């Protein structure tokens, strides 16, 4: 499903060149749940951004569903990202002035569904994460764990095949973290959603099928 072949990522400024990823070869199978671990600065978020088409490799090949993405234009990349990939971030990135259901609806605004269809999908996503009764609340009225549930609902509302999660339990206590991991595990098991999750917590990584370890931009396992 996701394949990286000899991928390098270099960030350049006028004075410095930083090698964020080096010689990355990685295959993520359809329906797999993979965690990515490594110290700060090891390239974890860079790897996730490249998989999510938010950044491009400096060299090497990235393929999604056997399509080499380097050949795609900006519009095709945006369409692929919107239709097939969902994102969950550590800091939630919710719009504080909008009710929960409107936050969840945001990714659907770029699709052709009717308003009624969008609302139905939003309710289904919020029910799945256990927040069906909080649709009219605003993010500031929710706990951190509940806000992360909203972020997950927003990520899955379009029924993506791939879910990329960057430290989804990093800002939560252990109980809330376990609840978020339960939701992710159920998405992977029940919907066959392919999940790649960056985490610093070995206990969370143990709940996934496989762990990829990075150090100084290189895979070490």
PDB file of C-alpha atoms in Angstrom:
ATOM      1  CA  UNK A   1       0.000   0.000   0.000  1.00  0.00           C
ATOM      2  CA  UNK A   2       2.711   2.501   1.033  1.00  0.00           C
ATOM      3  CA  UNK A   3       6.203   1.919  -0.301  1.00  0.00           C
ATOM      4  CA  UNK A   4       9.315   4.033   0.178  1.00  0.00           C
ATOM      5  CA  UNK A   5      12.399   3.164  -1.862  1.00  0.00           C
ATOM      6  CA  UNK A   6      15.774   4.700  -0.967  1.00  0.00           C
ATOM      7  CA  UNK A   7      14.093   7.908   0.206  1.00  0.00           C
ATOM      8  CA  UNK A   8      16.226  10.829   1.363  1.00  0.00           C
ATOM      9  CA  UNK A   9      14.897  14.088   2.748  1.00  0.00           C
ATOM     10  CA  UNK A  10      17.234  17.073   3.029  1.00  0.00           C
ATOM     11  CA  UNK A  11      16.254  20.458   4.441  1.00  0.00           C
ATOM     12  CA  UNK A  12      18.458  23.328   3.254  1.00  0.00           C
ATOM     13  CA  UNK A  13      18.895  26.903   4.365  1.00  0.00           C
ATOM     14  CA  UNK A  14      21.490  29.464   3.285  1.00  0.00           C
ATOM     15  CA  UNK A  15      23.966  28.200   5.858  1.00  0.00           C
ATOM     16  CA  UNK A  16      23.048  24.651   6.808  1.00  0.00           C
ATOM     17  CA  UNK A  17      21.942  21.367   5.298  1.00  0.00           C
ATOM     18  CA  UNK A  18      20.065  18.861   7.463  1.00  0.00           C
ATOM     19  CA  UNK A  19      19.595  15.240   6.464  1.00  0.00           C
ATOM     20  CA  UNK A  20      16.215  14.295   7.979  1.00  0.00           C
ATOM     21  CA  UNK A  21      15.840  10.898   6.278  1.00  0.00           C
ATOM     22  CA  UNK A  22      18.509   8.785   4.631  1.00  0.00           C
ATOM     23  CA  UNK A  23      18.091   5.697   2.445  1.00  0.00           C
ATOM     24  CA  UNK A  24      14.647   4.889   3.781  1.00  0.00           C
ATOM     25  CA  UNK A  25      13.232   1.602   2.466  1.00  0.00           C
ATOM     26  CA  UNK A  26       9.857   0.751   3.970  1.00  0.00           C
ATOM     27  CA  UNK A  27       6.748  -1.197   3.011  1.00  0.00           C
ATOM     28  CA  UNK A  28       3.444  -0.744   4.839  1.00  0.00           C
ATOM     29  CA  UNK A  29       0.951  -3.466   3.940  1.00  0.00           C
ATOM     30  CA  UNK A  30      -2.756  -2.926   3.434  1.00  0.00           C
ATOM     31  CA  UNK A  31      -4.515  -3.152   6.814  1.00  0.00           C
ATOM     32  CA  UNK A  32      -1.318  -3.045   8.877  1.00  0.00           C
ATOM     33  CA  UNK A  33      -0.956  -1.155  12.177  1.00  0.00           C
ATOM     34  CA  UNK A  34       2.624   0.121  12.458  1.00  0.00           C
ATOM     35  CA  UNK A  35       4.264   2.295  15.105  1.00  0.00           C
ATOM     36  CA  UNK A  36       7.301   4.483  14.458  1.00  0.00           C
ATOM     37  CA  UNK A  37       9.700   5.188  17.323  1.00  0.00           C
ATOM     38  CA  UNK A  38      12.958   7.050  17.781  1.00  0.00           C
ATOM     39  CA  UNK A  39      14.534   9.931  19.699  1.00  0.00           C
ATOM     40  CA  UNK A  40      13.683  13.554  18.985  1.00  0.00           C
ATOM     41  CA  UNK A  41      15.086  14.615  15.628  1.00  0.00           C
ATOM     42  CA  UNK A  42      15.315  11.081  14.259  1.00  0.00           C
ATOM     43  CA  UNK A  43      12.972  11.787  11.339  1.00  0.00           C
ATOM     44  CA  UNK A  44       9.683  10.353  12.612  1.00  0.00           C
ATOM     45  CA  UNK A  45       7.456  13.295  11.742  1.00  0.00           C
ATOM     46  CA  UNK A  46       9.286  13.833   8.450  1.00  0.00           C
ATOM     47  CA  UNK A  47       8.543  10.235   7.514  1.00  0.00           C
ATOM     48  CA  UNK A  48       4.862  10.696   8.374  1.00  0.00           C
ATOM     49  CA  UNK A  49       4.647  13.947   6.400  1.00  0.00           C
ATOM     50  CA  UNK A  50       6.118  12.275   3.327  1.00  0.00           C
ATOM     51  CA  UNK A  51       3.701   9.345   3.610  1.00  0.00           C
ATOM     52  CA  UNK A  52       0.847  11.836   3.970  1.00  0.00           C
ATOM     53  CA  UNK A  53       1.889  13.806   0.872  1.00  0.00           C
ATOM     54  CA  UNK A  54       2.470  16.909   2.978  1.00  0.00           C
ATOM     55  CA  UNK A  55       6.141  16.880   2.003  1.00  0.00           C
ATOM     56  CA  UNK A  56       8.107  15.389  -0.879  1.00  0.00           C
ATOM     57  CA  UNK A  57      11.300  13.301  -0.814  1.00  0.00           C
ATOM     58  CA  UNK A  58      14.518  14.972  -1.935  1.00  0.00           C
ATOM     59  CA  UNK A  59      15.342  11.719  -3.724  1.00  0.00           C
ATOM     60  CA  UNK A  60      13.987   8.186  -3.949  1.00  0.00           C
ATOM     61  CA  UNK A  61      10.468   6.980  -4.679  1.00  0.00           C
ATOM     62  CA  UNK A  62       7.200   7.017  -2.751  1.00  0.00           C
ATOM     63  CA  UNK A  63       4.339   4.864  -4.025  1.00  0.00           C
ATOM     64  CA  UNK A  64       0.790   4.634  -2.711  1.00  0.00           C
ATOM     65  CA  UNK A  65      -1.410   1.894  -4.149  1.00  0.00           C
ATOM     66  CA  UNK A  66       1.366   1.235  -6.710  1.00  0.00           C
ATOM     67  CA  UNK A  67       1.200   4.844  -7.959  1.00  0.00           C
ATOM     68  CA  UNK A  68       4.468   6.754  -7.873  1.00  0.00           C
ATOM     69  CA  UNK A  69       3.422  10.074  -6.433  1.00  0.00           C
ATOM     70  CA  UNK A  70       6.337  12.038  -7.903  1.00  0.00           C
ATOM     71  CA  UNK A  71       4.522  12.023 -11.233  1.00  0.00           C
ATOM     72  CA  UNK A  72       1.355  13.611  -9.792  1.00  0.00           C
ATOM     73  CA  UNK A  73       0.552  17.307  -9.955  1.00  0.00           C
ATOM     74  CA  UNK A  74      -0.601  19.396  -7.008  1.00  0.00           C
ATOM     75  CA  UNK A  75      -4.298  18.874  -7.735  1.00  0.00           C
ATOM     76  CA  UNK A  76      -3.940  15.097  -8.047  1.00  0.00           C
ATOM     77  CA  UNK A  77      -1.905  14.975  -4.832  1.00  0.00           C
ATOM     78  CA  UNK A  78      -4.549  16.995  -2.978  1.00  0.00           C
ATOM     79  CA  UNK A  79      -7.279  14.673  -4.251  1.00  0.00           C
ATOM     80  CA  UNK A  80      -5.331  11.559  -3.235  1.00  0.00           C
ATOM     81  CA  UNK A  81      -4.645  13.027   0.202  1.00  0.00           C
ATOM     82  CA  UNK A  82      -8.278  14.051   0.762  1.00  0.00           C
ATOM     83  CA  UNK A  83      -9.820  10.778  -0.398  1.00  0.00           C
ATOM     84  CA  UNK A  84      -7.395   8.191   0.991  1.00  0.00           C
ATOM     85  CA  UNK A  85      -5.492   9.675   3.954  1.00  0.00           C
ATOM     86  CA  UNK A  86      -6.617  10.864   7.383  1.00  0.00           C
ATOM     87  CA  UNK A  87      -4.399  12.729   9.856  1.00  0.00           C
ATOM     88  CA  UNK A  88      -4.361  12.822  13.672  1.00  0.00           C
ATOM     89  CA  UNK A  89      -2.000  15.226  15.446  1.00  0.00           C
ATOM     90  CA  UNK A  90      -0.737  15.461  19.016  1.00  0.00           C
ATOM     91  CA  UNK A  91      -2.166  18.945  19.514  1.00  0.00           C
ATOM     92  CA  UNK A  92      -5.615  18.201  18.008  1.00  0.00           C
ATOM     93  CA  UNK A  93      -5.740  21.284  15.672  1.00  0.00           C
ATOM     94  CA  UNK A  94      -9.449  21.843  16.258  1.00  0.00           C
ATOM     95  CA  UNK A  95     -11.163  25.135  15.398  1.00  0.00           C
ATOM     96  CA  UNK A  96     -12.161  26.402  18.819  1.00  0.00           C
ATOM     97  CA  UNK A  97     -15.050  28.613  17.657  1.00  0.00           C
ATOM     98  CA  UNK A  98     -16.810  25.784  15.799  1.00  0.00           C
ATOM     99  CA  UNK A  99     -19.025  23.086  17.330  1.00  0.00           C
ATOM    100  CA  UNK A 100     -17.659  19.564  17.338  1.00  0.00           C
ATOM    101  CA  UNK A 101     -19.770  18.417  14.386  1.00  0.00           C
ATOM    102  CA  UNK A 102     -18.572  21.350  12.260  1.00  0.00           C
ATOM    103  CA  UNK A 103     -14.944  20.539  13.102  1.00  0.00           C
ATOM    104  CA  UNK A 104     -15.477  16.974  11.962  1.00  0.00           C
ATOM    105  CA  UNK A 105     -17.123  18.140   8.733  1.00  0.00           C
ATOM    106  CA  UNK A 106     -14.143  20.203   7.526  1.00  0.00           C
ATOM    107  CA  UNK A 107     -12.459  17.495   5.347  1.00  0.00           C
ATOM    108  CA  UNK A 108     -15.782  16.780   3.620  1.00  0.00           C
ATOM    109  CA  UNK A 109     -16.153  20.362   2.405  1.00  0.00           C
ATOM    110  CA  UNK A 110     -13.716  19.531  -0.391  1.00  0.00           C
ATOM    111  CA  UNK A 111     -15.889  16.673  -1.646  1.00  0.00           C
ATOM    112  CA  UNK A 112     -19.121  16.498  -3.593  1.00  0.00           C
ATOM    113  CA  UNK A 113     -21.387  15.075  -0.881  1.00  0.00           C
ATOM    114  CA  UNK A 114     -24.574  16.985  -0.111  1.00  0.00           C
ATOM    115  CA  UNK A 115     -24.968  18.794   3.196  1.00  0.00           C
ATOM    116  CA  UNK A 116     -27.237  16.004   4.428  1.00  0.00           C
ATOM    117  CA  UNK A 117     -24.707  13.325   3.466  1.00  0.00           C
ATOM    118  CA  UNK A 118     -21.915  15.217   5.188  1.00  0.00           C
ATOM    119  CA  UNK A 119     -23.929  15.532   8.398  1.00  0.00           C
ATOM    120  CA  UNK A 120     -24.738  11.813   8.347  1.00  0.00           C
ATOM    121  CA  UNK A 121     -21.062  10.917   7.957  1.00  0.00           C
ATOM    122  CA  UNK A 122     -20.127  13.289  10.796  1.00  0.00           C
ATOM    123  CA  UNK A 123     -22.666  11.735  13.150  1.00  0.00           C
ATOM    124  CA  UNK A 124     -21.437   8.233  12.276  1.00  0.00           C
ATOM    125  CA  UNK A 125     -17.812   9.213  12.934  1.00  0.00           C
ATOM    126  CA  UNK A 126     -18.642  10.853  16.267  1.00  0.00           C
ATOM    127  CA  UNK A 127     -20.708   7.862  17.353  1.00  0.00           C
ATOM    128  CA  UNK A 128     -17.762   5.590  16.534  1.00  0.00           C
ATOM    129  CA  UNK A 129     -15.482   7.521  18.891  1.00  0.00           C
ATOM    130  CA  UNK A 130     -18.129   7.727  21.621  1.00  0.00           C
ATOM    131  CA  UNK A 131     -19.028  11.412  21.275  1.00  0.00           C
ATOM    132  CA  UNK A 132     -22.493  11.208  19.758  1.00  0.00           C
ATOM    133  CA  UNK A 133     -23.881  13.259  22.643  1.00  0.00           C
ATOM    134  CA  UNK A 134     -21.292  16.062  22.315  1.00  0.00           C
ATOM    135  CA  UNK A 135     -21.868  17.172  18.714  1.00  0.00           C
ATOM    136  CA  UNK A 136     -22.958  20.694  19.675  1.00  0.00           C
ATOM    137  CA  UNK A 137     -20.154  21.297  22.178  1.00  0.00           C
ATOM    138  CA  UNK A 138     -17.148  23.428  21.345  1.00  0.00           C
ATOM    139  CA  UNK A 139     -13.594  22.099  21.826  1.00  0.00           C
ATOM    140  CA  UNK A 140     -13.017  24.253  24.920  1.00  0.00           C
ATOM    141  CA  UNK A 141     -15.883  22.432  26.658  1.00  0.00           C
ATOM    142  CA  UNK A 142     -14.190  19.047  26.220  1.00  0.00           C
ATOM    143  CA  UNK A 143     -11.355  17.269  27.994  1.00  0.00           C
ATOM    144  CA  UNK A 144      -8.075  16.592  26.204  1.00  0.00           C
ATOM    145  CA  UNK A 145      -9.064  12.989  25.574  1.00  0.00           C
ATOM    146  CA  UNK A 146     -12.413  14.054  24.158  1.00  0.00           C
ATOM    147  CA  UNK A 147     -10.734  16.601  21.894  1.00  0.00           C
ATOM    148  CA  UNK A 148      -8.471  13.860  20.547  1.00  0.00           C
ATOM    149  CA  UNK A 149     -11.558  11.741  19.892  1.00  0.00           C
ATOM    150  CA  UNK A 150     -12.973  14.633  17.856  1.00  0.00           C
ATOM    151  CA  UNK A 151      -9.684  14.819  15.949  1.00  0.00           C
ATOM    152  CA  UNK A 152      -9.925  11.096  15.186  1.00  0.00           C
ATOM    153  CA  UNK A 153     -13.551  11.484  14.069  1.00  0.00           C
ATOM    154  CA  UNK A 154     -12.454  14.285  11.735  1.00  0.00           C
ATOM    155  CA  UNK A 155      -9.662  12.072  10.384  1.00  0.00           C
ATOM    156  CA  UNK A 156     -11.962   9.113   9.658  1.00  0.00           C
ATOM    157  CA  UNK A 157     -15.132  10.936   8.557  1.00  0.00           C
ATOM    158  CA  UNK A 158     -14.227  10.513   4.891  1.00  0.00           C
ATOM    159  CA  UNK A 159     -13.527   6.788   5.427  1.00  0.00           C
ATOM    160  CA  UNK A 160      -9.833   6.960   4.481  1.00  0.00           C
ATOM    161  CA  UNK A 161      -7.869   3.803   3.764  1.00  0.00           C
ATOM    162  CA  UNK A 162      -4.820   5.214   5.571  1.00  0.00           C
ATOM    163  CA  UNK A 163      -4.655   6.924   8.972  1.00  0.00           C
ATOM    164  CA  UNK A 164      -1.466   8.728   9.974  1.00  0.00           C
ATOM    165  CA  UNK A 165      -1.196   9.618  13.652  1.00  0.00           C
ATOM    166  CA  UNK A 166       1.608  11.789  15.054  1.00  0.00           C
ATOM    167  CA  UNK A 167       1.892  11.219  18.829  1.00  0.00           C
ATOM    168  CA  UNK A 168      -1.891  10.837  19.256  1.00  0.00           C
ATOM    169  CA  UNK A 169      -1.528   9.990  22.975  1.00  0.00           C
ATOM    170  CA  UNK A 170       1.385  12.337  23.705  1.00  0.00           C
ATOM    171  CA  UNK A 171      -0.677  15.020  25.484  1.00  0.00           C
ATOM    172  CA  UNK A 172      -2.896  12.595  27.396  1.00  0.00           C
ATOM    173  CA  UNK A 173      -2.687  10.746  30.692  1.00  0.00           C
ATOM    174  CA  UNK A 174      -2.300   6.970  30.618  1.00  0.00           C
ATOM    175  CA  UNK A 175      -6.020   6.212  30.932  1.00  0.00           C
ATOM    176  CA  UNK A 176      -7.011   8.582  28.131  1.00  0.00           C
ATOM    177  CA  UNK A 177      -4.096   7.294  26.067  1.00  0.00           C
ATOM    178  CA  UNK A 178      -5.364   3.746  26.459  1.00  0.00           C
ATOM    179  CA  UNK A 179      -8.830   4.825  25.345  1.00  0.00           C
ATOM    180  CA  UNK A 180      -7.428   6.459  22.197  1.00  0.00           C
ATOM    181  CA  UNK A 181      -5.394   3.332  21.449  1.00  0.00           C
ATOM    182  CA  UNK A 182      -8.541   1.225  21.825  1.00  0.00           C
ATOM    183  CA  UNK A 183     -10.285   3.393  19.225  1.00  0.00           C
ATOM    184  CA  UNK A 184      -7.338   3.105  16.823  1.00  0.00           C
ATOM    185  CA  UNK A 185      -7.140  -0.656  17.316  1.00  0.00           C
ATOM    186  CA  UNK A 186     -10.860  -1.017  16.614  1.00  0.00           C
ATOM    187  CA  UNK A 187     -10.551   1.079  13.444  1.00  0.00           C
ATOM    188  CA  UNK A 188      -7.740  -1.171  12.280  1.00  0.00           C
ATOM    189  CA  UNK A 189      -9.582  -4.369  13.199  1.00  0.00           C
ATOM    190  CA  UNK A 190     -13.139  -3.490  12.163  1.00  0.00           C
ATOM    191  CA  UNK A 191     -12.532  -1.298   9.107  1.00  0.00           C
ATOM    192  CA  UNK A 192      -9.126  -2.644   8.013  1.00  0.00           C
ATOM    193  CA  UNK A 193      -7.776   0.914   8.187  1.00  0.00           C
ATOM    194  CA  UNK A 194      -4.021   1.014   7.633  1.00  0.00           C
ATOM    195  CA  UNK A 195      -2.505   2.976  10.535  1.00  0.00           C
ATOM    196  CA  UNK A 196       0.989   4.426  10.907  1.00  0.00           C
ATOM    197  CA  UNK A 197       1.495   5.958  14.347  1.00  0.00           C
ATOM    198  CA  UNK A 198       4.467   7.927  15.630  1.00  0.00           C
ATOM    199  CA  UNK A 199       4.880   7.427  19.378  1.00  0.00           C
ATOM    200  CA  UNK A 200       7.499   7.845  22.089  1.00  0.00           C
ATOM    201  CA  UNK A 201       5.684   5.421  24.423  1.00  0.00           C
ATOM    202  CA  UNK A 202       6.848   1.774  24.247  1.00  0.00           C
ATOM    203  CA  UNK A 203       3.634   0.678  25.938  1.00  0.00           C
ATOM    204  CA  UNK A 204       1.578   2.095  23.077  1.00  0.00           C
ATOM    205  CA  UNK A 205       3.942   0.667  20.456  1.00  0.00           C
ATOM    206  CA  UNK A 206       3.448  -2.793  21.937  1.00  0.00           C
ATOM    207  CA  UNK A 207      -0.231  -2.580  20.983  1.00  0.00           C
ATOM    208  CA  UNK A 208       0.647  -2.334  17.272  1.00  0.00           C
ATOM    209  CA  UNK A 209       1.631  -5.156  14.916  1.00  0.00           C
ATOM    210  CA  UNK A 210       5.107  -3.861  14.104  1.00  0.00           C
ATOM    211  CA  UNK A 211       7.498  -1.145  15.241  1.00  0.00           C
ATOM    212  CA  UNK A 212       9.807   0.758  12.911  1.00  0.00           C
ATOM    213  CA  UNK A 213      12.723   2.390  14.747  1.00  0.00           C
ATOM    214  CA  UNK A 214      14.594   5.426  13.464  1.00  0.00           C
ATOM    215  CA  UNK A 215      17.874   6.999  14.538  1.00  0.00           C
ATOM    216  CA  UNK A 216      19.445  10.032  12.852  1.00  0.00           C
ATOM    217  CA  UNK A 217      17.120   9.677   9.886  1.00  0.00           C
ATOM    218  CA  UNK A 218      17.875   6.001   9.276  1.00  0.00           C
ATOM    219  CA  UNK A 219      15.877   2.879   9.971  1.00  0.00           C
ATOM    220  CA  UNK A 220      17.683   0.758  12.553  1.00  0.00           C
ATOM    221  CA  UNK A 221      15.531  -2.379  12.639  1.00  0.00           C
TER     222      UNK A 221
END
